[in-house]
Coordinates of C-alpha atoms in Angstrom, one line a residue:
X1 CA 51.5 38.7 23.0
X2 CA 51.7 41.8 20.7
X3 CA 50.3 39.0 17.5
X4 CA 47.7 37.9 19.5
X5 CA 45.8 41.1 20.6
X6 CA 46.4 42.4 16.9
X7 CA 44.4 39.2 15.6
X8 CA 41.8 39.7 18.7
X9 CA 41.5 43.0 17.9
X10 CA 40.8 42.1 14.0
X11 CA 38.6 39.3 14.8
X12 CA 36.4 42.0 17.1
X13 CA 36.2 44.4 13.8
X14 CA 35.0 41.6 12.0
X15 CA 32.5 40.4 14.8
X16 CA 30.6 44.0 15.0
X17 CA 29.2 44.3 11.5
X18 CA 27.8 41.0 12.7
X19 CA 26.1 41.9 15.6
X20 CA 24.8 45.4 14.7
X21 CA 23.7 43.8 10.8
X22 CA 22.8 40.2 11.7
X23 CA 22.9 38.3 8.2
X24 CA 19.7 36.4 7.4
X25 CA 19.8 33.6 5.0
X26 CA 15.9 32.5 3.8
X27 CA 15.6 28.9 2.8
X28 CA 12.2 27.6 1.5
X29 CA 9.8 25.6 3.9
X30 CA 9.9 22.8 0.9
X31 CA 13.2 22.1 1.8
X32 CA 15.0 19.4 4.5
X33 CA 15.7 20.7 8.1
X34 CA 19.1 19.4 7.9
X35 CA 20.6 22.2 5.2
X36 CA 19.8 25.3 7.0
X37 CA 21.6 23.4 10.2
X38 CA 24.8 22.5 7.8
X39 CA 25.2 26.2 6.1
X40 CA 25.2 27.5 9.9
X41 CA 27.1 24.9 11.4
X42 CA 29.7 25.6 8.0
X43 CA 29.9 29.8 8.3
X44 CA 29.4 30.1 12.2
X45 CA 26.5 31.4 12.1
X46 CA 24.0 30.8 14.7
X47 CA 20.4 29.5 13.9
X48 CA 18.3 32.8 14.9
X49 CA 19.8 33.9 11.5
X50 CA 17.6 31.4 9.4
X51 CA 14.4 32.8 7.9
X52 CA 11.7 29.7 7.3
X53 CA 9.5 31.4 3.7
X54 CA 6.3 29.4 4.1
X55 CA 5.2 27.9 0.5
X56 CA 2.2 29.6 -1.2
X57 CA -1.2 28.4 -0.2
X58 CA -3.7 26.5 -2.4
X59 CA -7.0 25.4 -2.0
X60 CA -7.1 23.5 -5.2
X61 CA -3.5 21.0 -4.5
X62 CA -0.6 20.7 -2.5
X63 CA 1.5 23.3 -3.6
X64 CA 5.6 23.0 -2.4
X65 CA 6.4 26.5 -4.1
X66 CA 7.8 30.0 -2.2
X67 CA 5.0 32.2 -1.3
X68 CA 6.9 35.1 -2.7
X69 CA 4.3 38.0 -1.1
X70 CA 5.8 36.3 2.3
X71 CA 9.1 36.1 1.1
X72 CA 8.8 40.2 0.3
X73 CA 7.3 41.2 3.3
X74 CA 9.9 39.3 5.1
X75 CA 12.6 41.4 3.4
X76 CA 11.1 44.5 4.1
X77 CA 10.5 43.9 7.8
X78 CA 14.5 42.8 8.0
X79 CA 15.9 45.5 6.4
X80 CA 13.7 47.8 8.4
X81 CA 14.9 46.5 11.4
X82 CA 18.7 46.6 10.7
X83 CA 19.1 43.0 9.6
X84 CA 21.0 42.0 6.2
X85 CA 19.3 39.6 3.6
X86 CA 22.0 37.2 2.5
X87 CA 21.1 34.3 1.3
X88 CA 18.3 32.9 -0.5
X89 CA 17.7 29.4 -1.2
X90 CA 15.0 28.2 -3.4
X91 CA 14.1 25.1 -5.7
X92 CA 14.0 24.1 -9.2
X93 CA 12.3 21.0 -8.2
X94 CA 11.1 20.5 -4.5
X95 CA 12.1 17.2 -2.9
X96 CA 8.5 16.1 -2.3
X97 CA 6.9 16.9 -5.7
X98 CA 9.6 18.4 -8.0
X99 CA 8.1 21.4 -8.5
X100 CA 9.7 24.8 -9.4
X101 CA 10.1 28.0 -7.7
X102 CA 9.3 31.6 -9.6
X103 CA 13.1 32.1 -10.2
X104 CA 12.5 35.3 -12.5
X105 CA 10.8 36.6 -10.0
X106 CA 13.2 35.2 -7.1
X107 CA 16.2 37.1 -9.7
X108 CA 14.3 40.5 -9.0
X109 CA 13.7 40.2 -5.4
X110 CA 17.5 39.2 -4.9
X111 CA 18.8 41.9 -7.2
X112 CA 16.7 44.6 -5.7
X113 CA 18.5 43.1 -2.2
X114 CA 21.7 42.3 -3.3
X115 CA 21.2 38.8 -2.3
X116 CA 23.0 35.8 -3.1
X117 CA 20.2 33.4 -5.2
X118 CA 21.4 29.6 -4.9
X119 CA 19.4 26.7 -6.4
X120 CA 18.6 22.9 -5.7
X121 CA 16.7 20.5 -6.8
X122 CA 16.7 17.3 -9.4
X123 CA 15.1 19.5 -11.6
X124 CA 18.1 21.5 -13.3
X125 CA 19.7 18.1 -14.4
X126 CA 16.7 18.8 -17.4
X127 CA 19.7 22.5 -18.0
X128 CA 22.0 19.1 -19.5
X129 CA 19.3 18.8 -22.4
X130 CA 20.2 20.5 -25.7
X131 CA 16.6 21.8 -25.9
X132 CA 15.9 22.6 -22.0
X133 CA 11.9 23.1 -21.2
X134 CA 11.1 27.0 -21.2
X135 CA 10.3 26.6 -17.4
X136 CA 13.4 26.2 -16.0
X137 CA 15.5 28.4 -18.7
X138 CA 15.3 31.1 -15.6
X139 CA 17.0 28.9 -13.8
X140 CA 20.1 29.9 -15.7
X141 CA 19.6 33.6 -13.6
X142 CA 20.6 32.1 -10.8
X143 CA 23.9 32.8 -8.7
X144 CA 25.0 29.3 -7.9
X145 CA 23.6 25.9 -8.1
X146 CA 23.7 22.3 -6.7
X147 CA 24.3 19.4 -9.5
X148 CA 24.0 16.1 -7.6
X149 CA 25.6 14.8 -10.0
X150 CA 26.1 11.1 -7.6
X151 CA 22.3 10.5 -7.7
X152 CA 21.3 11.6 -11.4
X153 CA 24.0 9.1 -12.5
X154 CA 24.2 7.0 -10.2
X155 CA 27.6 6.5 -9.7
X156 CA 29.9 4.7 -11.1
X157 CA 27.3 4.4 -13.8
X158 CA 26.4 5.6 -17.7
X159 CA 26.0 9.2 -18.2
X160 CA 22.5 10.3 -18.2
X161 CA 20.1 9.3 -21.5
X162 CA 17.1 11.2 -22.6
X163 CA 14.9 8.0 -23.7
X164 CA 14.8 7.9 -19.3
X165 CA 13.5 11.5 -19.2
X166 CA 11.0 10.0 -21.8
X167 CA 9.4 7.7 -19.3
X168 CA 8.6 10.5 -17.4
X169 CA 6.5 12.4 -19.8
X170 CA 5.1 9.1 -21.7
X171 CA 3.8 7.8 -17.7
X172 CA 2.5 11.5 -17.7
X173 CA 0.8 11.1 -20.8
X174 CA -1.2 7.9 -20.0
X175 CA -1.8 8.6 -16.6
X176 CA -4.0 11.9 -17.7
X177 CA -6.4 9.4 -20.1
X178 CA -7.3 7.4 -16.9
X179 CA -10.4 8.9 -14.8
X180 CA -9.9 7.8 -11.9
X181 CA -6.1 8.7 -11.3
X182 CA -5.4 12.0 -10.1
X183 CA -2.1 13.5 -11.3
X184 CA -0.5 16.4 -9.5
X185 CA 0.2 19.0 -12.1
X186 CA 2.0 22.8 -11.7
X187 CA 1.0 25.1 -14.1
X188 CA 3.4 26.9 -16.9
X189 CA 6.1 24.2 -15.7
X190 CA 7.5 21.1 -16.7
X191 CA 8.2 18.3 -13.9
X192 CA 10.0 15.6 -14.3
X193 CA 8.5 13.9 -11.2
X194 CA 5.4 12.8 -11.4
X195 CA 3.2 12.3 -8.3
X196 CA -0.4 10.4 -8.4
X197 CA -3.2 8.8 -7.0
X198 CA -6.0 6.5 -7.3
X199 CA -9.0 8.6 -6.8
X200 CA -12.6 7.5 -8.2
X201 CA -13.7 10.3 -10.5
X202 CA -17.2 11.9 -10.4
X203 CA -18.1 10.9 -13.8
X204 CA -17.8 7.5 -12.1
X205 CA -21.0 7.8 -9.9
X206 CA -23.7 8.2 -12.3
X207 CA -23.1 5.4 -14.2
X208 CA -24.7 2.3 -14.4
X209 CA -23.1 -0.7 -12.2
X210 CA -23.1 -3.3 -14.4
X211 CA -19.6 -5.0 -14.3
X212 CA -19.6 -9.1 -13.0
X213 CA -17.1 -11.3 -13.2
X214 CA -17.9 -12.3 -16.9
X215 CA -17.6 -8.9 -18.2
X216 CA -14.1 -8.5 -16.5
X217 CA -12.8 -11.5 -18.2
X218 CA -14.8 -10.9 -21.1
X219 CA -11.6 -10.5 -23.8
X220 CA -13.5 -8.6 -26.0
X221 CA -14.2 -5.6 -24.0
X222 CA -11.2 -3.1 -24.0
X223 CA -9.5 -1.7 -20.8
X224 CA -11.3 1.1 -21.0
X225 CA -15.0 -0.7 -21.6
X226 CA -14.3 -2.4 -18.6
X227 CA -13.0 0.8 -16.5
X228 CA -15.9 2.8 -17.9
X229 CA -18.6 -0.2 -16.5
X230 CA -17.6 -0.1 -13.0
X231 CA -19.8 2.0 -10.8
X232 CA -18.6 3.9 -7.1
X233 CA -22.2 4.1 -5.4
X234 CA -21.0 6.2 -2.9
X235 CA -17.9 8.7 -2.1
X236 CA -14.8 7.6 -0.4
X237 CA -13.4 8.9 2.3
X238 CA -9.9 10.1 3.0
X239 CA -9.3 7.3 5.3
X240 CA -10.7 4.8 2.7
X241 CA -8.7 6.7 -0.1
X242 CA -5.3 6.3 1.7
X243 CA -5.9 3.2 2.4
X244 CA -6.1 1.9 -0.9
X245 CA -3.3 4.2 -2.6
X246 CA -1.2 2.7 0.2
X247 CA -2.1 -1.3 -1.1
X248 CA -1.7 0.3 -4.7
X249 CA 1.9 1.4 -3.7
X250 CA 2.6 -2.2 -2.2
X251 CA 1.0 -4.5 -5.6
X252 CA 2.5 -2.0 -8.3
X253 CA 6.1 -2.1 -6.9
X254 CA 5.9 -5.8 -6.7
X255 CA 4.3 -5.8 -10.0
X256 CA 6.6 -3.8 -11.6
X257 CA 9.7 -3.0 -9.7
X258 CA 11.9 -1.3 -12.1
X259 CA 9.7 1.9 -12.0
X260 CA 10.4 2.1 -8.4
X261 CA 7.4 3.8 -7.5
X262 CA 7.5 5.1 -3.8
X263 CA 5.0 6.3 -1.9
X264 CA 4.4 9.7 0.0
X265 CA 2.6 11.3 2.2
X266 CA 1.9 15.1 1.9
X267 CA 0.4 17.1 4.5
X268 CA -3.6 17.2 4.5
X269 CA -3.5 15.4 1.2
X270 CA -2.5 12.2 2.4
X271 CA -0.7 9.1 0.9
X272 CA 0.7 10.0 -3.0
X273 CA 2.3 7.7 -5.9
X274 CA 5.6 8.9 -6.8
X275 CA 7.7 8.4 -9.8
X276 CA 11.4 10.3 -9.7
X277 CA 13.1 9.3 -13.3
X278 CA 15.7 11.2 -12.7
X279 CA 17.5 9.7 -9.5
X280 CA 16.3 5.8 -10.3
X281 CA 15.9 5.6 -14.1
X282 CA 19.5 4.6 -14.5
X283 CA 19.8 2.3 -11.3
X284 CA 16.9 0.4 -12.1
X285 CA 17.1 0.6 -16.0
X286 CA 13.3 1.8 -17.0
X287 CA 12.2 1.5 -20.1
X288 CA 9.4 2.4 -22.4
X289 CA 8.4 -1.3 -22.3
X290 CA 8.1 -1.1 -18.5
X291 CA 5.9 2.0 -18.8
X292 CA 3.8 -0.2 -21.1
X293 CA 3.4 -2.8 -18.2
X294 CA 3.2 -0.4 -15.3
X295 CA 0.3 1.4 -16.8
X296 CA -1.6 -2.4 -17.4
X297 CA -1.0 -3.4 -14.1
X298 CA -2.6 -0.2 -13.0
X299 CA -5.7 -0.5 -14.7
X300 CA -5.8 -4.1 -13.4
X301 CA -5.6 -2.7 -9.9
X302 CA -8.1 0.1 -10.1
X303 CA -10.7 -1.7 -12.0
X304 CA -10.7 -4.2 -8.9
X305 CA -10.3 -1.4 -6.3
X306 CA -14.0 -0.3 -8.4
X307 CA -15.4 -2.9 -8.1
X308 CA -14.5 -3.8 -4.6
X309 CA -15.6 -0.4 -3.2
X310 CA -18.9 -0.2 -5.8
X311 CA -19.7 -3.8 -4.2
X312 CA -19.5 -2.8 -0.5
X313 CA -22.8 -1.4 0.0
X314 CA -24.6 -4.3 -1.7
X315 CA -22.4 -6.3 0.5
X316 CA -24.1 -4.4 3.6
X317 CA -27.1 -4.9 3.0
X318 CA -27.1 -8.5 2.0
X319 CA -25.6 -9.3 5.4
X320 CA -27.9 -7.0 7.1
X321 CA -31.5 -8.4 5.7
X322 CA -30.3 -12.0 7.0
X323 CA -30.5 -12.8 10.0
X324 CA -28.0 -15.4 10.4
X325 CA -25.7 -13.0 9.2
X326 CA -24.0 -10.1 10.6
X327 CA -21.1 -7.5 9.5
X328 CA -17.4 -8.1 11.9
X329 CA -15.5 -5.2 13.1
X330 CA -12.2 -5.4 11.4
X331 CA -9.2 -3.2 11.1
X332 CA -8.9 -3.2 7.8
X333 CA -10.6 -0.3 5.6
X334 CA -9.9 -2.1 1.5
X335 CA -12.4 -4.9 1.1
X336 CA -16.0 -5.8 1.3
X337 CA -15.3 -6.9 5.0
X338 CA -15.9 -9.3 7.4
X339 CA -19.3 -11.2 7.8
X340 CA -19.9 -13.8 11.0
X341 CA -22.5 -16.5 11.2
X342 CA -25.0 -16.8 13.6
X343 CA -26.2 -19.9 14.7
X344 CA -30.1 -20.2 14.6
X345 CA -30.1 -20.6 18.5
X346 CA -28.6 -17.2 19.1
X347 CA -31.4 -15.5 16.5
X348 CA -33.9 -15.8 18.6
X349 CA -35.2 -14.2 21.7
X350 CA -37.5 -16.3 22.8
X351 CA -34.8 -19.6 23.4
X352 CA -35.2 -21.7 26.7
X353 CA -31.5 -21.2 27.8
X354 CA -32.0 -24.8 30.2
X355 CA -32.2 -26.8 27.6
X356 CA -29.0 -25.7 25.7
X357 CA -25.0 -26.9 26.3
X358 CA -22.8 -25.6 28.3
X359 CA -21.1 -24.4 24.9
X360 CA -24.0 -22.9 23.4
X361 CA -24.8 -20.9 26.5
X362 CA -21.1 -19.8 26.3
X363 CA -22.1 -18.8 22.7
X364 CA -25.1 -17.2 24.0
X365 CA -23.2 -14.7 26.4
X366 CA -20.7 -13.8 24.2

């Protein structure tokens, strides 16, 4: 009896730093739900003591990096109020995009703090490199890390090549010498991931719509005569834009399926392309050659898409200026649409409905 209060009493003198100094551990809004739950469920702590840092704000792209201003202030306010700043979780590539936090910055704020700085992310797999990019050198500051090492090899599996990390930048490369695909890019940093979309450029509209069928299969215009020919008449909108990244996602995988593309969705930027060397390189064994394809199987499907969506509005209005035509309500946004025929009976107004079938006047109601 005389062990067990001794331990109650120790567990009690444990307990009230607790409770008057309640730890806080700040994990970044970028990351899963599931690992602030885990590092509670692991130390006994209760969830009040996890501190959500929203990522910074951007009017120009969807960024997935700490806003550190919010991170500050919400050090300051804890401290103020008695709490203890723990733990600090951050990224050296997000989940979402792969893009990297301000970890020299992250270094200060923790060492100012005294708080533990631990990083994730696929990113610091690029630490393995014997020349790692300068962006994520800062990583090294950090206090611990998490290696997947089970996805970036893919185990049981070869160790990891740089001709895969290749892929990446070489997919980055072309993809910035095609208008009409928006890449998104972080600045000062290197990203292994690369995330893009089919978006018709503005350059686009003010030229000259004079692609047919001939000059498509003409063989002696380049790809990039016959991207430069197509013509979008009028803007797309968001729902129209998703649409057709989503059917881009669907052909290109089939097309090419050991790229692996997968598709995304980020919050008020809708659906995005993504390509994540790292964790499938291996598994699916890209190579430059499947670059190569990927990137002529994208042109094929954007110089369609152009055409499809520069075509709609003549579409329209053909259907609308004849009158045994008319445009169908469908569901589906990619296409020129759906037109119906209209039987000269139901034209016109002036029809003597006695004289017609029982079928036609069925017509006739409907």
């Amino acid at each position: 009896i005389a062990d067990v209060e001794e331990e109650n009493s120790e567990v009690k003198d444990l307990s009230t730093p607790l409770s008057r100094k309640p730890p806080v551990i700040y994990i970044s809004a970028a990351a899963p739900s599931s690992i602030g739950k885990y590092l509670c469920s692991q130390l006994g702590l209760p969830f009040s003591c996890l501190c959500l840092v929203p990522c910074a704000a951007s009017s120009s792209t969807f960024n997935e990096t700490m806003d550190l201003a919010s991170l500050e202030r919400s050090l300051n306010e804890d401290v103020a109020c008695g709490k203890t700043p723990l733990l600090l979780i951050a990224y050296g590539g997000t989940p979402m995009c792969g893009q990297n936090d301000n970890t020299s910055h992250l270094r200060e704020l923790c060492d100012r703090y005294s708080i533990w700085l631990h990083l994730e992310g696929n990113g610091l797999s690029l630490l393995a490199l014997s020349k790692p990019p300068a962006s994520y050198e800062a990583c090294r500051k950090a206090s611990s890390l998490t290696l997947r090492l089970s996805d970036w090899f893919n185990w049981p599996g070869t160790l990891y090549r740089n001709t895969d990390a290749n892929a990446a930048q070489q997919l980055i490369h072309r993809l910035d010498l095609m208008k009409d695909v928006t890449r998104l890019q972080q600045e000062n940093s290197v990203n292994p991931v690369v995330v893009f979309r089919y978006k018709p450029s503005d350059n686009t509209n003010n030229q000259n719509l004079s692609a047919s069928s001939e000059d498509l299969s003409n063989p002696n215009l380049t790809d990039d005569s016959k991207e430069a020919n197509i013509n979008i008449v009028a803007p797309v909108s968001s729902i129209v834009l998703n649409c057709y990244n989503k059917l881009l996602s669907f052909h290109l995988s089939n097309s090419v399926s050991s790229m692996n593309i997968e598709l995304i969705e980020l919050p008020k930027d809708g659906y995005w392309l993504k390509f994540d060397p790292i964790k499938t390189a291996i598994k699916y064994k890209t190579t430059q050659d499947d670059v190569d394809e990927f990137i002529s199987c994208l042109r094929d499907e954007i110089t369609v898409m152009n055409v499809t969506i520069s075509s709609k509005s003549y579409f329209e209005t053909a259907i609308n200026s004849n009158k045994r035509l008319r445009l169908a309500e469908v569901d589906q946004v990619t296409g020129l649409g759906a037109v119906q025929f209209v039987p000269e009976y139901l034209v016109h107004d002036d029809i003597d409905t006695a004289k017609l079938s029982e079928r036609k006047k069925s017509a006739l109601k409907k």
